[in-house]
Tab-separated table of C-alpha atoms in Angstrom:
chain	number	residue	atom	x	y	z
A	947	MET	CA	0.000	0.000	0.000
A	948	GLY	CA	1.377	3.416	-0.909
A	949	VAL	CA	1.542	6.505	1.238
A	950	VAL	CA	-1.940	7.986	1.583
A	951	ARG	CA	-1.651	11.766	1.769
A	952	ASP	CA	-4.399	14.245	2.499
A	953	PRO	CA	-5.543	16.238	-0.562
A	954	THR	CA	-3.761	19.560	-1.018
A	955	VAL	CA	-5.846	20.765	-3.980
A	956	PHE	CA	-9.635	21.138	-4.143
A	957	LEU	CA	-11.490	21.379	-7.469
A	958	THR	CA	-15.112	22.155	-8.275
A	959	GLY	CA	-16.667	21.577	-11.692
A	960	PHE	CA	-15.713	17.899	-12.088
A	961	PRO	CA	-16.518	15.849	-14.168
A	962	GLY	CA	-17.329	18.813	-16.419
A	963	PHE	CA	-15.698	19.627	-19.744
A	964	LEU	CA	-13.114	22.107	-18.450
A	965	GLY	CA	-12.767	20.597	-14.986
A	966	SER	CA	-11.850	17.173	-16.333
A	967	ALA	CA	-9.122	18.539	-18.584
A	968	LEU	CA	-7.737	20.813	-15.858
A	969	LEU	CA	-7.595	17.946	-13.357
A	970	GLU	CA	-5.426	15.990	-15.776
A	971	ARG	CA	-3.078	18.971	-16.234
A	972	LEU	CA	-2.731	19.486	-12.477
A	973	LEU	CA	-1.882	15.843	-11.862
A	974	SER	CA	0.525	15.778	-14.800
A	975	ARG	CA	2.574	18.586	-13.282
A	976	GLY	CA	2.711	16.844	-9.899
A	977	ASP	CA	0.007	18.680	-7.949
A	978	GLY	CA	-2.201	16.893	-5.498
A	979	PRO	CA	-3.655	14.686	-4.284
A	980	VAL	CA	-6.705	16.498	-5.690
A	981	ALA	CA	-10.129	16.357	-4.045
A	982	CYS	CA	-12.946	16.909	-6.561
A	983	LEU	CA	-16.398	18.030	-5.472
A	984	VAL	CA	-18.970	15.921	-7.334
A	985	GLN	CA	-22.758	16.089	-7.282
A	986	PRO	CA	-24.158	12.679	-6.249
A	987	LYS	CA	-26.073	12.301	-9.536
A	988	TYR	CA	-22.779	12.493	-11.441
A	989	ALA	CA	-20.872	10.153	-9.114
A	990	ASP	CA	-20.708	7.221	-11.549
A	991	VAL	CA	-19.597	9.438	-14.438
A	992	ALA	CA	-17.017	11.112	-12.200
A	993	ARG	CA	-15.631	7.807	-10.956
A	994	GLU	CA	-15.166	6.454	-14.466
A	995	ARG	CA	-13.643	9.698	-15.735
A	996	ALA	CA	-11.277	9.866	-12.751
A	997	ARG	CA	-10.025	6.369	-13.520
A	998	GLU	CA	-9.393	7.357	-17.146
A	999	ILE	CA	-7.539	10.520	-16.143
A	1000	ALA	CA	-5.428	8.712	-13.561
A	1001	ALA	CA	-4.509	6.070	-16.131
A	1002	ASN	CA	-3.599	8.721	-18.704
A	1003	VAL	CA	-1.392	10.614	-16.269
A	1004	ARG	CA	0.606	7.614	-15.103
A	1005	GLY	CA	0.184	5.407	-18.141
A	1006	THR	CA	-1.231	2.501	-16.158
A	1007	GLU	CA	-4.656	1.095	-15.384
A	1008	SER	CA	-3.621	0.521	-11.740
A	1009	GLU	CA	-3.749	4.223	-10.930
A	1010	SER	CA	-5.580	5.226	-7.772
A	1011	VAL	CA	-8.946	6.853	-7.347
A	1012	GLY	CA	-10.384	7.147	-3.864
A	1013	ARG	CA	-13.708	8.345	-2.539
A	1014	ILE	CA	-13.925	10.335	0.671
A	1015	GLY	CA	-16.841	9.611	2.949
A	1016	SER	CA	-17.914	6.281	1.482
A	1017	ASP	CA	-18.813	3.319	3.664
A	1018	ASP	CA	-18.977	1.071	0.633
A	1019	ASP	CA	-15.577	-0.425	-0.129
A	1020	ALA	CA	-16.712	-1.130	-3.685
A	1021	ASP	CA	-16.891	2.602	-4.305
A	1022	ALA	CA	-13.187	3.194	-3.735
A	1023	VAL	CA	-10.187	1.961	-5.678
A	1024	GLU	CA	-7.183	2.028	-3.347
A	1025	THR	CA	-4.317	0.906	-5.513
A	1026	VAL	CA	-0.841	2.401	-5.595
A	1027	SER	CA	0.384	4.807	-8.240
A	1028	ASP	CA	3.823	4.437	-9.703
A	1029	ASP	CA	5.168	7.357	-7.659
A	1030	GLY	CA	4.309	5.629	-4.388
A	1031	ASP	CA	1.252	7.726	-3.482
A	1032	ALA	CA	-2.236	6.298	-3.128
A	1033	ASP	CA	-5.487	8.020	-4.013
A	1034	ALA	CA	-4.200	10.757	-6.319
A	1035	ILE	CA	-7.826	11.710	-7.048
A	1036	ARG	CA	-10.442	11.897	-4.298
A	1037	LEU	CA	-14.120	12.213	-5.176
A	1038	VAL	CA	-16.084	14.142	-2.571
A	1039	GLU	CA	-19.853	14.199	-2.923
A	1040	GLY	CA	-21.467	17.582	-2.420
A	1041	ASP	CA	-23.107	20.583	-4.063
A	1042	ILE	CA	-22.003	24.219	-4.151
A	1043	THR	CA	-25.604	25.373	-3.688
A	1044	ASP	CA	-25.491	24.058	-0.107
A	1045	PRO	CA	-23.985	26.522	2.392
A	1046	ASP	CA	-21.426	23.935	3.553
A	1047	LEU	CA	-21.162	22.496	0.010
A	1048	GLY	CA	-22.930	19.407	1.377
A	1049	LEU	CA	-19.614	18.168	2.756
A	1050	GLY	CA	-20.748	17.318	6.277
A	1051	ASP	CA	-18.083	15.290	8.079
A	1052	ASP	CA	-16.000	15.167	4.872
A	1053	ARG	CA	-15.001	18.781	5.500
A	1054	ASP	CA	-12.338	17.634	7.989
A	1055	ALA	CA	-10.606	15.633	5.242
A	1056	LEU	CA	-9.831	18.910	3.431
A	1057	ASP	CA	-7.793	20.566	6.188
A	1058	ALA	CA	-4.554	20.125	4.220
A	1059	VAL	CA	-5.915	21.914	1.119
A	1060	THR	CA	-3.788	24.929	0.180
A	1061	GLU	CA	-5.056	25.566	-3.357
A	1062	LEU	CA	-8.642	25.739	-4.603
A	1063	TYR	CA	-9.898	25.866	-8.211
A	1064	HIS	CA	-13.519	26.941	-8.609
A	1065	LEU	CA	-14.953	26.058	-12.026
A	1066	ALA	CA	-18.480	24.878	-11.149
A	1067	ALA	CA	-21.183	27.038	-12.708
A	1068	VAL	CA	-24.254	26.872	-14.930
A	1069	TYR	CA	-22.855	27.373	-18.428
A	1070	ASP	CA	-26.126	28.013	-20.249
A	1071	LEU	CA	-27.153	31.165	-22.120
A	1072	GLY	CA	-30.815	30.380	-21.531
A	1073	VAL	CA	-30.571	29.575	-17.826
A	1074	GLU	CA	-33.420	30.764	-15.608
A	1075	ARG	CA	-32.683	33.497	-13.087
A	1076	ASP	CA	-33.254	31.472	-9.902
A	1077	LEU	CA	-30.999	28.623	-10.978
A	1078	ALA	CA	-28.266	30.985	-12.162
A	1079	GLU	CA	-28.496	32.872	-8.877
A	1080	ALA	CA	-28.283	29.691	-6.793
A	1081	VAL	CA	-25.320	28.184	-8.635
A	1082	ASN	CA	-23.280	31.054	-10.044
A	1083	VAL	CA	-23.706	33.650	-7.280
A	1084	ARG	CA	-24.549	31.901	-4.019
A	1085	GLY	CA	-22.517	28.852	-5.028
A	1086	THR	CA	-19.441	31.011	-5.510
A	1087	GLU	CA	-20.058	32.674	-2.137
A	1088	HIS	CA	-20.191	29.242	-0.517
A	1089	VAL	CA	-16.928	28.147	-2.171
A	1090	LEU	CA	-15.277	31.412	-1.133
A	1091	ALA	CA	-16.374	30.761	2.450
A	1092	LEU	CA	-14.773	27.317	2.339
A	1093	ALA	CA	-11.558	28.747	0.880
A	1094	GLU	CA	-11.417	31.359	3.637
A	1095	SER	CA	-12.037	28.763	6.349
A	1096	LEU	CA	-9.223	26.636	4.925
A	1097	ASP	CA	-6.980	29.721	4.737
A	1098	VAL	CA	-5.815	28.626	1.268
A	1099	ASP	CA	-2.632	30.003	-0.266
A	1100	ARG	CA	-4.248	30.321	-3.723
A	1101	PHE	CA	-7.814	30.619	-4.978
A	1102	HIS	CA	-8.342	30.222	-8.730
A	1103	TYR	CA	-11.699	31.383	-10.070
A	1104	VAL	CA	-12.912	30.741	-13.624
A	1105	SER	CA	-15.133	33.634	-14.668
A	1106	THR	CA	-15.928	34.657	-18.268
A	1107	CYS	CA	-15.067	37.514	-20.596
A	1108	TYR	CA	-18.814	38.090	-20.811
A	1109	VAL	CA	-18.974	39.698	-17.389
A	1110	SER	CA	-18.626	42.623	-19.813
A	1111	GLY	CA	-22.281	42.298	-20.767
A	1112	ARG	CA	-22.945	44.550	-23.748
A	1113	TYR	CA	-20.179	47.012	-22.940
A	1114	ASP	CA	-19.647	49.235	-25.954
A	1115	GLY	CA	-15.882	49.317	-26.496
A	1116	VAL	CA	-12.696	47.456	-25.599
A	1117	PHE	CA	-13.039	45.490	-22.362
A	1118	THR	CA	-9.804	44.642	-20.520
A	1119	ALA	CA	-8.825	42.829	-17.344
A	1120	ASP	CA	-9.070	46.174	-15.544
A	1121	HIS	CA	-12.762	46.559	-16.383
A	1122	LEU	CA	-15.642	45.109	-14.391
A	1123	ARG	CA	-18.209	47.529	-12.940
A	1124	GLU	CA	-19.016	49.605	-16.015
A	1125	GLY	CA	-22.795	50.005	-15.709
A	1126	GLN	CA	-23.215	47.462	-18.517
A	1127	SER	CA	-26.419	45.706	-19.517
A	1128	PHE	CA	-26.462	41.937	-19.975
A	1129	ASN	CA	-27.657	39.568	-22.673
A	1130	ASN	CA	-28.938	36.950	-20.212
A	1131	HIS	CA	-28.959	35.707	-16.619
A	1132	TYR	CA	-25.785	33.687	-17.202
A	1133	GLU	CA	-23.744	36.819	-17.918
A	1134	GLU	CA	-25.296	38.824	-15.097
A	1135	THR	CA	-24.784	36.155	-12.433
A	1136	LYS	CA	-21.207	35.443	-13.515
A	1137	TYR	CA	-20.599	39.187	-13.275
A	1138	ARG	CA	-21.981	39.292	-9.730
A	1139	ALA	CA	-19.941	36.245	-8.756
A	1140	GLU	CA	-16.756	37.888	-9.997
A	1141	VAL	CA	-17.622	41.044	-8.078
A	1142	ALA	CA	-17.718	38.909	-4.929
A	1143	VAL	CA	-14.283	37.449	-5.684
A	1144	GLN	CA	-12.771	40.836	-6.535
A	1145	GLU	CA	-14.124	42.381	-3.344
A	1146	ARG	CA	-12.206	39.793	-1.349
A	1147	MET	CA	-9.120	40.271	-3.528
A	1148	ALA	CA	-9.199	43.963	-2.616
A	1149	GLU	CA	-8.984	42.897	1.027
A	1150	GLY	CA	-5.901	40.756	0.395
A	1151	PHE	CA	-7.498	37.402	-0.422
A	1152	PRO	CA	-4.964	35.488	-2.619
A	1153	ALA	CA	-7.075	34.948	-5.725
A	1154	THR	CA	-6.473	34.805	-9.464
A	1155	ILE	CA	-9.338	35.239	-11.927
A	1156	TYR	CA	-9.463	33.703	-15.398
A	1157	ARG	CA	-11.969	34.990	-17.958
A	1158	PRO	CA	-12.304	32.638	-20.939
A	1159	ALA	CA	-13.994	33.900	-24.088
A	1160	ILE	CA	-16.484	31.547	-25.824
A	1161	VAL	CA	-15.067	28.055	-25.294
A	1162	VAL	CA	-15.429	25.489	-28.069
A	1163	GLY	CA	-13.997	22.009	-28.511
A	1164	ASP	CA	-10.415	20.827	-28.407
A	1165	SER	CA	-8.277	22.257	-31.200
A	1166	GLU	CA	-6.540	18.901	-31.791
A	1167	THR	CA	-9.479	16.480	-31.590
A	1168	GLY	CA	-12.544	18.706	-31.909
A	1169	GLU	CA	-13.972	17.019	-28.801
A	1170	THR	CA	-16.727	18.771	-26.881
A	1171	GLU	CA	-19.513	17.697	-24.548
A	1172	LYS	CA	-22.111	20.333	-25.415
A	1173	PHE	CA	-23.338	21.915	-28.638
A	1174	ASP	CA	-24.252	25.490	-27.770
A	1175	GLY	CA	-23.229	29.035	-28.692
A	1176	PRO	CA	-21.342	28.975	-32.028
A	1177	TYR	CA	-22.376	25.364	-32.534
A	1178	ASN	CA	-25.904	26.606	-33.192
A	1179	LEU	CA	-24.583	28.365	-36.298
A	1180	LEU	CA	-22.810	25.184	-37.326
A	1181	GLN	CA	-25.892	23.015	-36.811
A	1182	LEU	CA	-28.024	25.484	-38.760
A	1183	ILE	CA	-25.655	25.183	-41.730
A	1184	LEU	CA	-25.357	21.380	-41.521
A	1185	ALA	CA	-29.139	20.963	-41.447
A	1186	GLN	CA	-29.502	22.621	-44.862
A	1187	PRO	CA	-28.586	21.596	-48.406
A	1188	ARG	CA	-24.872	21.803	-49.159
A	1189	LEU	CA	-25.385	23.799	-52.346
A	1190	LEU	CA	-27.356	26.558	-50.636
A	1191	SER	CA	-27.548	27.186	-46.885
A	1192	ALA	CA	-28.901	30.338	-45.254
A	1193	THR	CA	-27.636	32.086	-42.126
A	1194	PHE	CA	-28.759	35.244	-40.350
A	1195	THR	CA	-26.924	38.555	-40.278
A	1196	LEU	CA	-27.942	41.486	-38.069
A	1197	PRO	CA	-27.447	45.189	-38.905
A	1198	ASN	CA	-24.276	45.445	-36.775
A	1199	SER	CA	-22.864	41.977	-37.430
A	1200	ALA	CA	-20.140	43.243	-39.762
A	1201	ASP	CA	-18.635	45.293	-36.936
A	1202	ALA	CA	-18.985	42.571	-34.282
A	1203	GLU	CA	-16.374	40.014	-33.291
A	1204	LEU	CA	-17.010	36.432	-32.208
A	1205	ASN	CA	-14.231	35.710	-29.737
A	1206	VAL	CA	-13.755	31.948	-29.641
A	1207	VAL	CA	-11.027	29.870	-27.964
A	1208	PRO	CA	-10.563	26.073	-27.849
A	1209	ARG	CA	-10.724	24.108	-24.612
A	1210	ASP	CA	-7.070	23.037	-24.678
A	1211	PHE	CA	-5.883	26.642	-24.825
A	1212	VAL	CA	-8.051	27.639	-21.857
A	1213	VAL	CA	-6.906	24.716	-19.730
A	1214	ASP	CA	-3.242	25.057	-20.704
A	1215	ALA	CA	-3.342	28.789	-19.966
A	1216	ILE	CA	-4.896	28.253	-16.528
A	1217	ALA	CA	-2.369	25.537	-15.727
A	1218	HIS	CA	0.541	27.745	-16.780
A	1219	ILE	CA	-0.595	30.969	-15.116
A	1220	SER	CA	-1.714	29.251	-11.906
A	1221	ALA	CA	1.885	28.099	-11.375
A	1222	ARG	CA	3.111	31.711	-11.343
A	1223	GLY	CA	3.417	33.327	-7.950
A	1224	ASP	CA	3.069	36.785	-9.472
A	1225	ALA	CA	-0.433	35.927	-10.740
A	1226	VAL	CA	-1.977	36.431	-7.301
A	1227	GLY	CA	-4.341	39.395	-7.355
A	1228	GLU	CA	-4.531	39.447	-11.163
A	1229	VAL	CA	-7.295	38.995	-13.727
A	1230	TYR	CA	-6.501	37.257	-17.022
A	1231	GLN	CA	-8.740	37.308	-20.072
A	1232	LEU	CA	-8.235	34.059	-21.975
A	1233	CYS	CA	-9.401	35.369	-25.313
A	1234	ASP	CA	-8.248	35.537	-28.904
A	1235	PRO	CA	-6.328	38.812	-29.404
A	1236	ALA	CA	-7.174	38.659	-33.123
A	1237	PRO	CA	-10.689	37.192	-33.387
A	1238	LEU	CA	-12.752	36.885	-36.532
A	1239	SER	CA	-15.631	39.197	-37.312
A	1240	VAL	CA	-19.043	37.533	-37.272
A	1241	PRO	CA	-19.249	37.347	-41.108
A	1242	ALA	CA	-15.712	35.912	-41.320
A	1243	PHE	CA	-16.563	33.376	-38.603
A	1244	VAL	CA	-19.642	32.200	-40.508
A	1245	ASP	CA	-17.555	31.988	-43.694
A	1246	ALA	CA	-15.008	29.813	-41.874
A	1247	LEU	CA	-17.780	27.452	-40.769
A	1248	ALA	CA	-19.154	27.354	-44.314
A	1249	ASP	CA	-15.742	26.539	-45.778
A	1250	ALA	CA	-15.171	23.762	-43.223
A	1251	THR	CA	-18.560	22.209	-43.957
A	1252	ASP	CA	-18.197	22.687	-47.732
A	1253	HIS	CA	-21.560	24.454	-47.774
A	1254	ARG	CA	-22.384	27.357	-50.038
A	1255	THR	CA	-24.040	29.906	-47.758
A	1256	VAL	CA	-25.986	33.097	-48.148
A	1257	ARG	CA	-26.433	35.543	-45.271
A	1258	LEU	CA	-29.980	36.859	-44.853
A	1259	PRO	CA	-30.152	40.416	-43.454
A	1260	THR	CA	-32.691	40.553	-40.654
A	1261	THR	CA	-33.496	42.097	-37.285
A	1262	MET	CA	-33.150	40.531	-33.853
A	1263	GLY	CA	-36.925	40.198	-33.528
A	1264	ILE	CA	-37.364	38.469	-36.875
A	1265	ALA	CA	-34.395	36.168	-36.274
A	1266	THR	CA	-35.799	35.159	-32.893
A	1267	ALA	CA	-39.258	34.517	-34.324
A	1268	ALA	CA	-37.762	32.469	-37.149
A	1269	THR	CA	-36.467	29.909	-34.630
A	1270	ASN	CA	-40.032	28.676	-34.102
A	1271	ALA	CA	-40.377	27.941	-37.794
A	1272	LEU	CA	-36.990	26.239	-37.830
A	1273	ASP	CA	-37.999	24.047	-34.888
A	1274	ARG	CA	-41.093	22.916	-36.793
A	1275	LEU	CA	-38.830	21.908	-39.652
A	1276	GLY	CA	-36.685	19.892	-37.276
A	1277	ILE	CA	-33.777	22.348	-37.360
A	1278	GLU	CA	-32.576	23.157	-33.863
A	1279	SER	CA	-31.711	26.805	-33.275
A	1280	ASP	CA	-31.215	28.722	-30.038
A	1281	PRO	CA	-32.436	32.345	-29.980
A	1282	HIS	CA	-30.104	33.029	-27.035
A	1283	THR	CA	-27.216	32.869	-29.510
A	1284	PHE	CA	-28.443	35.768	-31.645
A	1285	PRO	CA	-27.349	38.646	-29.334
A	1286	TYR	CA	-23.763	37.533	-29.892
A	1287	LEU	CA	-24.095	38.177	-33.621
A	1288	ASP	CA	-24.056	41.928	-32.975
A	1289	HIS	CA	-22.176	41.941	-29.663
A	1290	PRO	CA	-20.587	45.405	-29.251
A	1291	THR	CA	-17.706	44.391	-26.969
A	1292	ARG	CA	-14.124	43.717	-28.005
A	1293	TYR	CA	-11.695	41.988	-25.659
A	1294	ALA	CA	-8.024	42.709	-25.023
A	1295	CYS	CA	-5.589	40.510	-23.109
A	1296	PRO	CA	-2.125	42.142	-22.923
A	1297	ASN	CA	-1.302	40.792	-19.463
A	1298	THR	CA	-2.297	37.267	-20.533
A	1299	THR	CA	0.021	37.532	-23.530
A	1300	ARG	CA	2.850	38.621	-21.222
A	1301	ALA	CA	2.144	35.825	-18.725
A	1302	LEU	CA	2.233	33.195	-21.485
A	1303	ALA	CA	5.330	34.612	-23.213
A	1304	GLY	CA	8.089	32.043	-23.451
A	1305	SER	CA	5.687	29.137	-22.991
A	1306	ASP	CA	4.236	26.926	-25.708
A	1307	VAL	CA	0.708	28.130	-24.871
A	1308	SER	CA	-0.970	30.420	-27.390
A	1309	VAL	CA	-4.351	30.873	-29.056
A	1310	PRO	CA	-4.525	29.040	-32.382
A	1311	PRO	CA	-6.364	30.821	-35.215
A	1312	PHE	CA	-9.944	29.592	-35.516
A	1313	GLU	CA	-9.368	28.700	-39.172
A	1314	SER	CA	-6.605	26.270	-38.111
A	1315	TYR	CA	-8.926	23.944	-36.182
A	1316	VAL	CA	-12.486	24.642	-37.345
A	1317	ASP	CA	-12.384	21.569	-39.595
A	1318	ARG	CA	-11.808	19.389	-36.498
A	1319	LEU	CA	-14.773	20.958	-34.711
A	1320	VAL	CA	-16.955	20.273	-37.742
A	1321	ALA	CA	-15.724	16.680	-38.084
A	1322	PHE	CA	-16.464	15.965	-34.421
A	1323	ALA	CA	-19.939	17.508	-34.692
A	1324	ARG	CA	-20.713	15.376	-37.737
A	1325	GLU	CA	-19.465	12.231	-35.996
A	1326	HIS	CA	-21.448	12.912	-32.804
A	1327	PRO	CA	-24.883	14.194	-33.877
A	1328	ASP	CA	-26.527	13.039	-30.635
A	1329	ILE	CA	-24.691	15.542	-28.434
A	1330	ARG	CA	-27.102	18.176	-27.183
A	1331	ASP	CA	-26.857	21.573	-25.507
A	1332	GLU	CA	-27.991	20.615	-21.996
A	1333	PRO	CA	-25.669	21.986	-19.309
A	1334	MET	CA	-24.338	19.843	-16.478
A	1335	ILE	CA	-26.395	21.122	-13.523
């Protein structure tokens, strides 16, 4: 039996799309053991994914995955990893919407935690207000309370560039409270959650904030777990004849940018920046410094699908109403995507560029991997846009 150490890293948002990839990066660089907060309904998925990640990191199927707080020995795999440590990944059942995260007696097993990564959130443009409030705002407050009680050395919070709302101009890491309006409850509640983190940062709390732009699949494999956002444009094109497919364009689309980044860039950037001591107290926008305009983005999708497209000029109201007709034709389309086709905000990330200088982490051009996103979407038509809640 190997040496069983208490977890030193705590992660929320597992087994989600970003959380799963980040867990693998953290273990690969030698962090941990890592305790992952998992909702009970996702326990089986989390256990299987943890085994896969552990095997990938150490290159062996005998890697260790433990479960804190289980009285059922069948629920825990207590084998020894090749570096002599047992239980590199601990799965802790709980929920950030509970004031104590639902940890109960398991809270005592986290006393050695010095670093906390908070990724759990409702990533859904159409989320209802009450759910967004419970998860994104109060959930973040609950995780902050845990981090403060643990007196962690580092708190890493994954926000979003779209705390900007519909800010008219260039939005940087120095911007936050700008009197902006918001496209939806997701943006507004992520904004309020970041305000809570920044208020504590101003008091000396050792936090780092990461603001990804619109996250799509992996740039190497195209893999994703959810078709939403830009994927609605892709699905609209794929559902139509190859020789003539129609897309919408709004009056201000030509001047709008669609800032998209692949999952691997976001995770690699967080892993790299989180290892820097000088990142404490900083905000980093993980965006594309040279994004495509909305028309150019649609053209890139059309080229990758080999569809001849025509853009139909329309208004927001007509485009939204048209989704009902599309649904009757069996073509899925999400009206919550349309406000991003004339989004007035542009994003800048000079401090992120400086922090990543000298590393091998950079944003690949969308045109360099869009064909992989399209191939994955075609190969996995059953993936839907439901968030992990």
